[in-house]
Amino acid sequence: MSTTRRTVDAPIVGYWSLFCASMVFGIVVWGGLTRLTESGLSIVEWKPITGAKLPTSDLEWDVEFEKYKQHPEYHKVHVGITLEDFQRIYFMEWFHRNIGRLFGIVFLGPAAYFVAKGKVSRRGAVKLGGLGVLLLGQGVMGWYMVRSGLKEGMRERDDDLPRVSQYRLTSHLALAYVLYAGLALYGWNVLRSNRLARGKLPNPDHLRALLLSRDIRMFRRKIAASALLVGTTCLSGAMVAGLDAGLLYNEFPMMGTGITPPMSELWHEFYARGNPSNMWRNFTENPTLVQLEHRVLAMTTFFVLSVMWWRGRGLQLPQGSRVALHAMYALATLQVALGVTTLVNGVPIANASAHQANSVLLLASALRLYHTLRPLARI
């Protein structure tokens, strides 16, 4: 085993990690479609192994349909749904779970192989272990989320429509974003380290000095904070989705007769559940306030990223950083456009799905910019 191999993970590990990140992107997008088509509660059991099989016979479909009929969504959302329609929503959830299962195989199998064959360093093995824990936690959180929508007691009132807990939905998405970010950053780092180790990185000494300069270091910290802001805004969107808050106030920039709704609607004692000290629940359970929070976060994020783009244009950035900077600004602009059009059109599935998909790309561009600005390791 060479010295380089002991300190730098093999290039194939980097490419594999980025492929895994792309799979997470696809799973997030399909998961959003599953929610938008109200298909997520169609499978009422969690069978990690045997659940991979799609029902094929009429008897198997009848059994699954009867199970679904025992839960509140059948009686309050998909009232009188036919078996054929049930098969459509069942397939959406089944496919979402199975691409998750496939991702588990694509990640865990090669990860074990790379570690066993010494293709990753000790530090790389620790990182893969952490990503593996995230993957397993994501699967558990997914069922924990679905389970909340199957239980009668999860709803505030008997006339509430069955829906998963917005807290669990947001946690499920948060784990997906963290997993995506971890895979992408790890993959980029492996590939850059290999280029440096093999002498394929142009002018490494000049680049190292540039990345250690005061202006670049300060800019890098601001980009890191901006990426965190993007992630926070994405999770705020998950809260909006969990509460169906996007179906309110389908106009922009106004919300009714003003920029914000009346305070009596934003801060209502109903969400305190009879306890005045719980008025804080308005921040996470009042759909009107949650939508306003997302609007404020979204416009703040766009303003911050615009400032970062303008500031970055005046800096001596490496070529890769400059490309990532422009991509981040373009995707931020597109994200605002998608968000507004999704809102004013009453949350059509295509627009809402594109809005969620672009949020992942926006986060990826911010992370990519941050990564290109990180100091070069000495190998």
Tab-separated table of C-alpha atoms in Angstrom:
chain	number	residue	atom	x	y	z
A	1	MET	CA	0.000	0.000	0.000
A	2	SER	CA	1.437	3.368	-0.968
A	3	THR	CA	1.935	6.300	1.361
A	4	THR	CA	-0.501	8.368	-0.690
A	5	ARG	CA	-3.163	5.710	-0.344
A	6	ARG	CA	-2.803	5.774	3.444
A	7	THR	CA	-3.441	9.501	3.633
A	8	VAL	CA	-5.656	10.132	0.590
A	9	ASP	CA	-8.755	8.103	-0.193
A	10	ALA	CA	-8.888	6.487	-3.622
A	11	PRO	CA	-10.461	8.584	-6.422
A	12	ILE	CA	-13.190	5.990	-6.961
A	13	VAL	CA	-14.363	6.662	-3.411
A	14	GLY	CA	-14.901	10.315	-4.295
A	15	TYR	CA	-16.854	9.534	-7.455
A	16	TRP	CA	-18.933	6.961	-5.584
A	17	SER	CA	-19.701	9.458	-2.816
A	18	LEU	CA	-20.912	12.040	-5.332
A	19	PHE	CA	-23.049	9.387	-7.021
A	20	CYS	CA	-24.588	8.602	-3.631
A	21	ALA	CA	-25.269	12.319	-3.149
A	22	SER	CA	-27.070	12.386	-6.500
A	23	MET	CA	-29.200	9.460	-5.330
A	24	VAL	CA	-30.143	11.377	-2.188
A	25	PHE	CA	-31.164	14.283	-4.428
A	26	GLY	CA	-33.453	11.968	-6.386
A	27	ILE	CA	-34.926	10.485	-3.217
A	28	VAL	CA	-35.671	13.961	-1.838
A	29	VAL	CA	-37.416	14.986	-5.057
A	30	TRP	CA	-39.478	11.788	-5.221
A	31	GLY	CA	-40.308	12.088	-1.537
A	32	GLY	CA	-41.661	15.559	-2.213
A	33	LEU	CA	-43.820	14.203	-5.033
A	34	THR	CA	-45.076	11.467	-2.716
A	35	ARG	CA	-46.189	14.085	-0.223
A	36	LEU	CA	-47.693	16.397	-2.857
A	37	THR	CA	-49.787	13.555	-4.293
A	38	GLU	CA	-50.930	12.599	-0.779
A	39	SER	CA	-49.463	9.131	-1.204
A	40	GLY	CA	-47.215	8.910	1.853
A	41	LEU	CA	-49.719	7.221	4.154
A	42	SER	CA	-50.808	4.549	1.683
A	43	ILE	CA	-48.493	1.887	3.160
A	44	VAL	CA	-49.449	1.489	6.805
A	45	GLU	CA	-46.712	-0.931	7.900
A	46	TRP	CA	-42.943	-0.793	8.142
A	47	LYS	CA	-41.336	-3.927	6.761
A	48	PRO	CA	-37.724	-3.055	5.869
A	49	ILE	CA	-37.069	-6.392	4.124
A	50	THR	CA	-40.326	-8.024	3.033
A	51	GLY	CA	-41.870	-4.648	2.195
A	52	ALA	CA	-39.630	-4.394	-0.849
A	53	LYS	CA	-42.029	-6.623	-2.799
A	54	LEU	CA	-44.844	-4.874	-4.656
A	55	PRO	CA	-48.217	-6.672	-4.424
A	56	THR	CA	-48.933	-8.550	-7.654
A	57	SER	CA	-52.045	-10.659	-7.216
A	58	ASP	CA	-55.590	-9.401	-6.699
A	59	LEU	CA	-55.593	-11.000	-3.249
A	60	GLU	CA	-52.415	-9.178	-2.187
A	61	TRP	CA	-53.827	-5.862	-3.385
A	62	ASP	CA	-57.111	-6.480	-1.547
A	63	VAL	CA	-55.214	-7.163	1.672
A	64	GLU	CA	-53.220	-3.929	1.396
A	65	PHE	CA	-56.343	-1.950	0.531
A	66	GLU	CA	-58.200	-3.323	3.548
A	67	LYS	CA	-55.289	-2.336	5.799
A	68	TYR	CA	-55.419	1.191	4.395
A	69	LYS	CA	-59.163	1.402	5.044
A	70	GLN	CA	-58.513	0.944	8.765
A	71	HIS	CA	-56.746	4.311	8.978
A	72	PRO	CA	-58.160	7.849	9.034
A	73	GLU	CA	-56.789	9.036	5.687
A	74	TYR	CA	-59.123	6.693	3.809
A	75	HIS	CA	-62.153	8.175	5.585
A	76	LYS	CA	-61.179	11.864	5.461
A	77	VAL	CA	-58.878	12.441	2.478
A	78	HIS	CA	-59.225	9.697	-0.122
A	79	VAL	CA	-62.908	9.133	0.559
A	80	GLY	CA	-64.351	6.378	-1.607
A	81	ILE	CA	-61.038	5.813	-3.415
A	82	THR	CA	-61.099	2.926	-5.874
A	83	LEU	CA	-58.635	0.062	-5.822
A	84	GLU	CA	-57.072	1.367	-9.035
A	85	ASP	CA	-56.507	4.804	-7.515
A	86	PHE	CA	-55.152	3.195	-4.353
A	87	GLN	CA	-52.640	1.266	-6.441
A	88	ARG	CA	-51.357	4.563	-7.878
A	89	ILE	CA	-50.690	6.205	-4.515
A	90	TYR	CA	-49.363	2.932	-3.092
A	91	PHE	CA	-46.815	2.743	-5.896
A	92	MET	CA	-45.620	6.295	-5.156
A	93	GLU	CA	-44.844	5.422	-1.531
A	94	TRP	CA	-43.546	1.953	-2.390
A	95	PHE	CA	-41.119	3.394	-4.938
A	96	HIS	CA	-39.966	6.056	-2.473
A	97	ARG	CA	-39.186	3.397	0.111
A	98	ASN	CA	-37.487	1.144	-2.417
A	99	ILE	CA	-35.152	3.780	-3.790
A	100	GLY	CA	-34.261	4.345	-0.153
A	101	ARG	CA	-33.544	0.641	0.192
A	102	LEU	CA	-31.504	0.712	-3.016
A	103	PHE	CA	-29.521	3.658	-1.708
A	104	GLY	CA	-28.765	1.694	1.449
A	105	ILE	CA	-27.290	-1.119	-0.657
A	106	VAL	CA	-25.380	1.282	-2.917
A	107	PHE	CA	-23.878	3.014	0.113
A	108	LEU	CA	-23.288	0.279	2.685
A	109	GLY	CA	-21.933	-2.370	0.306
A	110	PRO	CA	-19.205	-0.299	-1.366
A	111	ALA	CA	-18.391	1.487	1.901
A	112	ALA	CA	-17.630	-1.837	3.566
A	113	TYR	CA	-15.590	-2.916	0.537
A	114	PHE	CA	-13.535	0.308	0.434
A	115	VAL	CA	-12.719	0.055	4.135
A	116	ALA	CA	-11.847	-3.646	3.921
A	117	LYS	CA	-9.577	-3.115	0.909
A	118	GLY	CA	-7.772	-0.144	2.439
A	119	LYS	CA	-9.026	2.322	-0.165
A	120	VAL	CA	-9.896	4.868	2.501
A	121	SER	CA	-7.789	6.396	5.236
A	122	ARG	CA	-8.648	6.004	8.898
A	123	ARG	CA	-10.246	9.440	8.859
A	124	GLY	CA	-12.198	8.496	5.737
A	125	ALA	CA	-13.463	5.324	7.417
A	126	VAL	CA	-14.731	7.387	10.362
A	127	LYS	CA	-16.550	9.727	7.979
A	128	LEU	CA	-18.150	6.815	6.168
A	129	GLY	CA	-19.235	5.401	9.505
A	130	GLY	CA	-20.889	8.691	10.406
A	131	LEU	CA	-22.670	8.844	7.062
A	132	GLY	CA	-23.847	5.279	7.589
A	133	VAL	CA	-25.364	6.210	10.939
A	134	LEU	CA	-27.141	9.125	9.260
A	135	LEU	CA	-28.502	6.771	6.624
A	136	LEU	CA	-29.919	4.363	9.183
A	137	GLY	CA	-31.349	7.227	11.214
A	138	GLN	CA	-33.028	8.565	8.099
A	139	GLY	CA	-34.852	5.291	7.541
A	140	VAL	CA	-36.065	5.145	11.135
A	141	MET	CA	-37.152	8.787	11.033
A	142	GLY	CA	-39.078	8.157	7.816
A	143	TRP	CA	-41.263	5.535	9.463
A	144	TYR	CA	-41.548	7.611	12.659
A	145	MET	CA	-42.890	10.413	10.454
A	146	VAL	CA	-45.375	8.197	8.577
A	147	ARG	CA	-46.567	6.680	11.836
A	148	SER	CA	-47.629	10.116	13.072
A	149	GLY	CA	-50.109	10.412	10.202
A	150	LEU	CA	-51.656	7.026	10.892
A	151	LYS	CA	-52.598	7.697	14.506
A	152	GLU	CA	-55.877	9.341	15.443
A	153	GLY	CA	-54.406	10.952	18.542
A	154	MET	CA	-51.868	13.027	16.600
A	155	ARG	CA	-54.488	15.553	15.474
A	156	GLU	CA	-55.630	18.557	17.457
A	157	ARG	CA	-59.344	18.224	16.551
A	158	ASP	CA	-61.487	15.346	15.352
A	159	ASP	CA	-62.260	17.239	12.133
A	160	ASP	CA	-58.571	17.776	11.285
A	161	LEU	CA	-57.359	16.026	8.161
A	162	PRO	CA	-54.807	13.260	8.752
A	163	ARG	CA	-51.280	14.498	8.089
A	164	VAL	CA	-47.835	13.639	9.335
A	165	SER	CA	-46.330	15.727	12.092
A	166	GLN	CA	-44.624	18.791	10.650
A	167	TYR	CA	-41.889	18.347	13.242
A	168	ARG	CA	-41.137	14.816	12.072
A	169	LEU	CA	-41.417	15.809	8.401
A	170	THR	CA	-38.882	18.575	8.959
A	171	SER	CA	-36.582	16.225	10.873
A	172	HIS	CA	-36.830	13.676	8.047
A	173	LEU	CA	-35.886	16.304	5.464
A	174	ALA	CA	-33.145	17.734	7.694
A	175	LEU	CA	-31.444	14.342	7.913
A	176	ALA	CA	-31.658	14.034	4.117
A	177	TYR	CA	-30.037	17.444	3.640
A	178	VAL	CA	-27.276	16.656	6.131
A	179	LEU	CA	-26.646	13.304	4.445
A	180	TYR	CA	-26.556	14.976	1.031
A	181	ALA	CA	-24.177	17.674	2.263
A	182	GLY	CA	-21.913	15.137	3.942
A	183	LEU	CA	-21.669	12.960	0.840
A	184	ALA	CA	-21.053	15.906	-1.476
A	185	LEU	CA	-18.399	17.552	0.690
A	186	TYR	CA	-16.654	14.231	1.274
A	187	GLY	CA	-16.647	13.408	-2.438
A	188	TRP	CA	-15.345	16.827	-3.462
A	189	ASN	CA	-12.644	16.671	-0.825
A	190	VAL	CA	-11.449	13.222	-1.943
A	191	LEU	CA	-11.210	14.292	-5.578
A	192	ARG	CA	-9.398	17.546	-4.804
A	193	SER	CA	-6.953	15.766	-2.499
A	194	ASN	CA	-6.165	13.273	-5.252
A	195	ARG	CA	-5.581	16.012	-7.798
A	196	LEU	CA	-3.217	17.704	-5.363
A	197	ALA	CA	-1.394	14.463	-4.493
A	198	ARG	CA	-0.920	13.571	-8.156
A	199	GLY	CA	0.275	17.005	-9.184
A	200	LYS	CA	-2.771	17.700	-11.339
A	201	LEU	CA	-3.776	20.864	-9.493
A	202	PRO	CA	-2.349	23.924	-11.325
A	203	ASN	CA	-0.147	26.269	-9.262
A	204	PRO	CA	-0.918	24.697	-5.861
A	205	ASP	CA	1.398	27.034	-3.940
A	206	HIS	CA	-0.258	30.121	-5.411
A	207	LEU	CA	-3.717	28.694	-4.766
A	208	ARG	CA	-2.795	27.778	-1.191
A	209	ALA	CA	-1.562	31.309	-0.498
A	210	LEU	CA	-4.685	32.810	-2.093
A	211	LEU	CA	-7.036	30.684	-0.017
A	212	LEU	CA	-5.192	31.659	3.155
A	213	SER	CA	-5.461	35.391	2.435
A	214	ARG	CA	-7.498	37.494	4.826
A	215	ASP	CA	-10.179	38.495	2.316
A	216	ILE	CA	-10.795	34.922	1.202
A	217	ARG	CA	-10.891	33.604	4.769
A	218	MET	CA	-13.494	36.199	5.751
A	219	PHE	CA	-15.505	35.539	2.608
A	220	ARG	CA	-15.389	31.790	3.253
A	221	ARG	CA	-16.844	32.249	6.732
A	222	LYS	CA	-19.664	34.352	5.312
A	223	ILE	CA	-20.408	31.732	2.678
A	224	ALA	CA	-20.526	29.054	5.379
A	225	ALA	CA	-23.058	31.165	7.289
A	226	SER	CA	-24.992	31.726	4.065
A	227	ALA	CA	-25.152	27.982	3.428
A	228	LEU	CA	-26.563	27.483	6.932
A	229	LEU	CA	-29.152	30.168	6.185
A	230	VAL	CA	-30.114	28.374	2.970
A	231	GLY	CA	-30.537	25.127	4.889
A	232	THR	CA	-32.643	26.841	7.551
A	233	THR	CA	-34.904	28.322	4.896
A	234	CYS	CA	-35.298	24.894	3.278
A	235	LEU	CA	-36.385	23.414	6.606
A	236	SER	CA	-38.798	26.284	7.077
A	237	GLY	CA	-40.311	25.208	3.773
A	238	ALA	CA	-40.787	21.723	5.225
A	239	MET	CA	-42.797	23.247	8.075
A	240	VAL	CA	-44.943	25.051	5.487
A	241	ALA	CA	-45.484	21.766	3.649
A	242	GLY	CA	-46.298	19.865	6.822
A	243	LEU	CA	-49.031	22.339	7.744
A	244	ASP	CA	-50.283	22.882	4.165
A	245	ALA	CA	-49.572	26.535	4.906
A	246	GLY	CA	-48.855	27.211	1.238
A	247	LEU	CA	-52.579	26.931	0.540
A	248	LEU	CA	-53.182	30.147	2.487
A	249	TYR	CA	-52.648	33.663	1.168
A	250	ASN	CA	-51.898	32.744	-2.438
A	251	GLU	CA	-50.613	36.201	-3.312
A	252	PHE	CA	-47.302	37.998	-3.169
A	253	PRO	CA	-45.942	40.213	-1.697
A	254	MET	CA	-49.205	40.972	0.076
A	255	MET	CA	-50.917	38.692	2.566
A	256	GLY	CA	-54.514	39.788	2.408
A	257	THR	CA	-54.849	43.533	2.739
A	258	GLY	CA	-51.326	44.089	4.038
A	259	ILE	CA	-47.755	42.871	3.932
A	260	THR	CA	-48.605	40.739	6.964
A	261	PRO	CA	-51.942	39.365	8.214
A	262	PRO	CA	-53.571	40.852	11.341
A	263	MET	CA	-51.760	40.142	14.596
A	264	SER	CA	-54.870	38.402	15.895
A	265	GLU	CA	-54.387	35.786	13.176
A	266	LEU	CA	-50.626	35.495	13.589
A	267	TRP	CA	-50.724	35.127	17.362
A	268	HIS	CA	-53.788	33.112	18.358
A	269	GLU	CA	-54.540	31.511	21.700
A	270	PHE	CA	-55.917	28.396	19.957
A	271	TYR	CA	-52.381	27.131	19.372
A	272	ALA	CA	-51.510	27.502	23.075
A	273	ARG	CA	-53.791	24.507	23.761
A	274	GLY	CA	-55.333	26.144	26.805
A	275	ASN	CA	-52.002	27.091	28.384
A	276	PRO	CA	-50.963	30.759	27.980
A	277	SER	CA	-47.294	29.817	28.434
A	278	ASN	CA	-47.518	27.777	25.207
A	279	MET	CA	-48.230	30.717	22.925
A	280	TRP	CA	-44.816	30.015	21.379
A	281	ARG	CA	-46.466	27.156	19.498
A	282	ASN	CA	-47.765	29.743	17.057
A	283	PHE	CA	-44.254	29.830	15.591
A	284	THR	CA	-44.414	26.164	14.576
A	285	GLU	CA	-48.119	25.265	14.456
A	286	ASN	CA	-49.954	28.354	13.212
A	287	PRO	CA	-50.030	27.971	9.388
A	288	THR	CA	-50.350	31.700	8.805
A	289	LEU	CA	-47.345	32.601	10.927
A	290	VAL	CA	-45.320	29.678	9.537
A	291	GLN	CA	-45.926	30.909	5.992
A	292	LEU	CA	-44.906	34.438	6.984
A	293	GLU	CA	-41.743	33.079	8.597
A	294	HIS	CA	-40.875	31.262	5.389
A	295	ARG	CA	-41.453	34.401	3.334
A	296	VAL	CA	-39.190	36.430	5.597
A	297	LEU	CA	-36.488	33.770	5.639
A	298	ALA	CA	-36.668	33.312	1.866
A	299	MET	CA	-36.312	37.003	1.075
A	300	THR	CA	-33.589	37.411	3.706
A	301	THR	CA	-31.702	34.494	2.181
A	302	PHE	CA	-32.016	35.945	-1.308
A	303	PHE	CA	-30.775	39.328	-0.084
A	304	VAL	CA	-27.800	37.748	1.711
A	305	LEU	CA	-26.853	35.613	-1.298
A	306	SER	CA	-27.157	38.640	-3.575
A	307	VAL	CA	-24.772	40.565	-1.328
A	308	MET	CA	-22.380	37.609	-1.305
A	309	TRP	CA	-22.517	37.450	-5.099
A	310	TRP	CA	-21.807	41.184	-5.423
A	311	ARG	CA	-19.014	40.996	-2.856
A	312	GLY	CA	-17.481	37.915	-4.466
A	313	ARG	CA	-17.363	39.542	-7.894
A	314	GLY	CA	-14.843	42.018	-6.530
A	315	LEU	CA	-12.541	39.407	-5.008
A	316	GLN	CA	-9.706	37.486	-6.618
A	317	LEU	CA	-11.402	34.115	-6.571
A	318	PRO	CA	-10.180	30.849	-8.109
A	319	GLN	CA	-11.977	29.962	-11.323
A	320	GLY	CA	-13.928	27.124	-9.714
A	321	SER	CA	-15.095	29.431	-6.930
A	322	ARG	CA	-16.243	32.049	-9.422
A	323	VAL	CA	-18.316	29.480	-11.325
A	324	ALA	CA	-19.914	28.278	-8.071
A	325	LEU	CA	-20.604	31.882	-7.032
A	326	HIS	CA	-22.505	32.669	-10.238
A	327	ALA	CA	-24.361	29.351	-10.054
A	328	MET	CA	-25.427	30.085	-6.485
A	329	TYR	CA	-26.824	33.488	-7.427
A	330	ALA	CA	-28.623	32.135	-10.511
A	331	LEU	CA	-30.190	29.303	-8.507
A	332	ALA	CA	-31.197	31.722	-5.729
A	333	THR	CA	-32.980	33.914	-8.273
A	334	LEU	CA	-34.689	30.885	-9.777
A	335	GLN	CA	-35.702	29.683	-6.314
A	336	VAL	CA	-37.481	32.943	-5.549
A	337	ALA	CA	-39.273	32.813	-8.901
A	338	LEU	CA	-40.339	29.204	-8.324
A	339	GLY	CA	-41.487	29.976	-4.793
A	340	VAL	CA	-43.646	32.917	-5.847
A	341	THR	CA	-45.189	31.123	-8.826
A	342	THR	CA	-45.889	28.063	-6.678
A	343	LEU	CA	-47.642	30.219	-4.095
A	344	VAL	CA	-49.756	32.405	-6.376
A	345	ASN	CA	-50.900	29.427	-8.444
A	346	GLY	CA	-52.181	27.478	-5.457
A	347	VAL	CA	-49.252	25.060	-5.093
A	348	PRO	CA	-49.476	23.005	-8.304
A	349	ILE	CA	-47.538	19.758	-8.056
A	350	ALA	CA	-45.070	20.517	-10.866
A	351	ASN	CA	-44.152	23.946	-9.475
A	352	ALA	CA	-43.892	22.750	-5.900
A	353	SER	CA	-41.697	19.806	-6.904
A	354	ALA	CA	-39.398	22.059	-8.933
A	355	HIS	CA	-39.208	24.459	-5.983
A	356	GLN	CA	-38.062	21.667	-3.663
A	357	ALA	CA	-35.616	20.214	-6.192
A	358	ASN	CA	-34.055	23.615	-6.801
A	359	SER	CA	-33.653	24.150	-3.065
A	360	VAL	CA	-31.312	21.152	-2.970
A	361	LEU	CA	-29.367	22.511	-5.951
A	362	LEU	CA	-29.127	25.919	-4.274
A	363	LEU	CA	-27.742	24.360	-1.116
A	364	ALA	CA	-25.328	22.310	-3.231
A	365	SER	CA	-24.041	25.437	-4.988
A	366	ALA	CA	-23.443	27.202	-1.655
A	367	LEU	CA	-21.641	24.149	-0.297
A	368	ARG	CA	-19.605	23.861	-3.483
A	369	LEU	CA	-18.553	27.490	-3.229
A	370	TYR	CA	-17.578	26.968	0.403
A	371	HIS	CA	-15.566	23.870	-0.495
A	372	THR	CA	-13.622	25.580	-3.278
A	373	LEU	CA	-12.581	28.243	-0.768
A	374	ARG	CA	-11.298	25.817	1.859
A	375	PRO	CA	-7.497	25.810	2.400
A	376	LEU	CA	-5.524	23.174	0.551
A	377	ALA	CA	-4.298	20.300	2.666
A	378	ARG	CA	-0.585	19.555	2.732
A	379	ILE	CA	-0.049	16.073	1.339
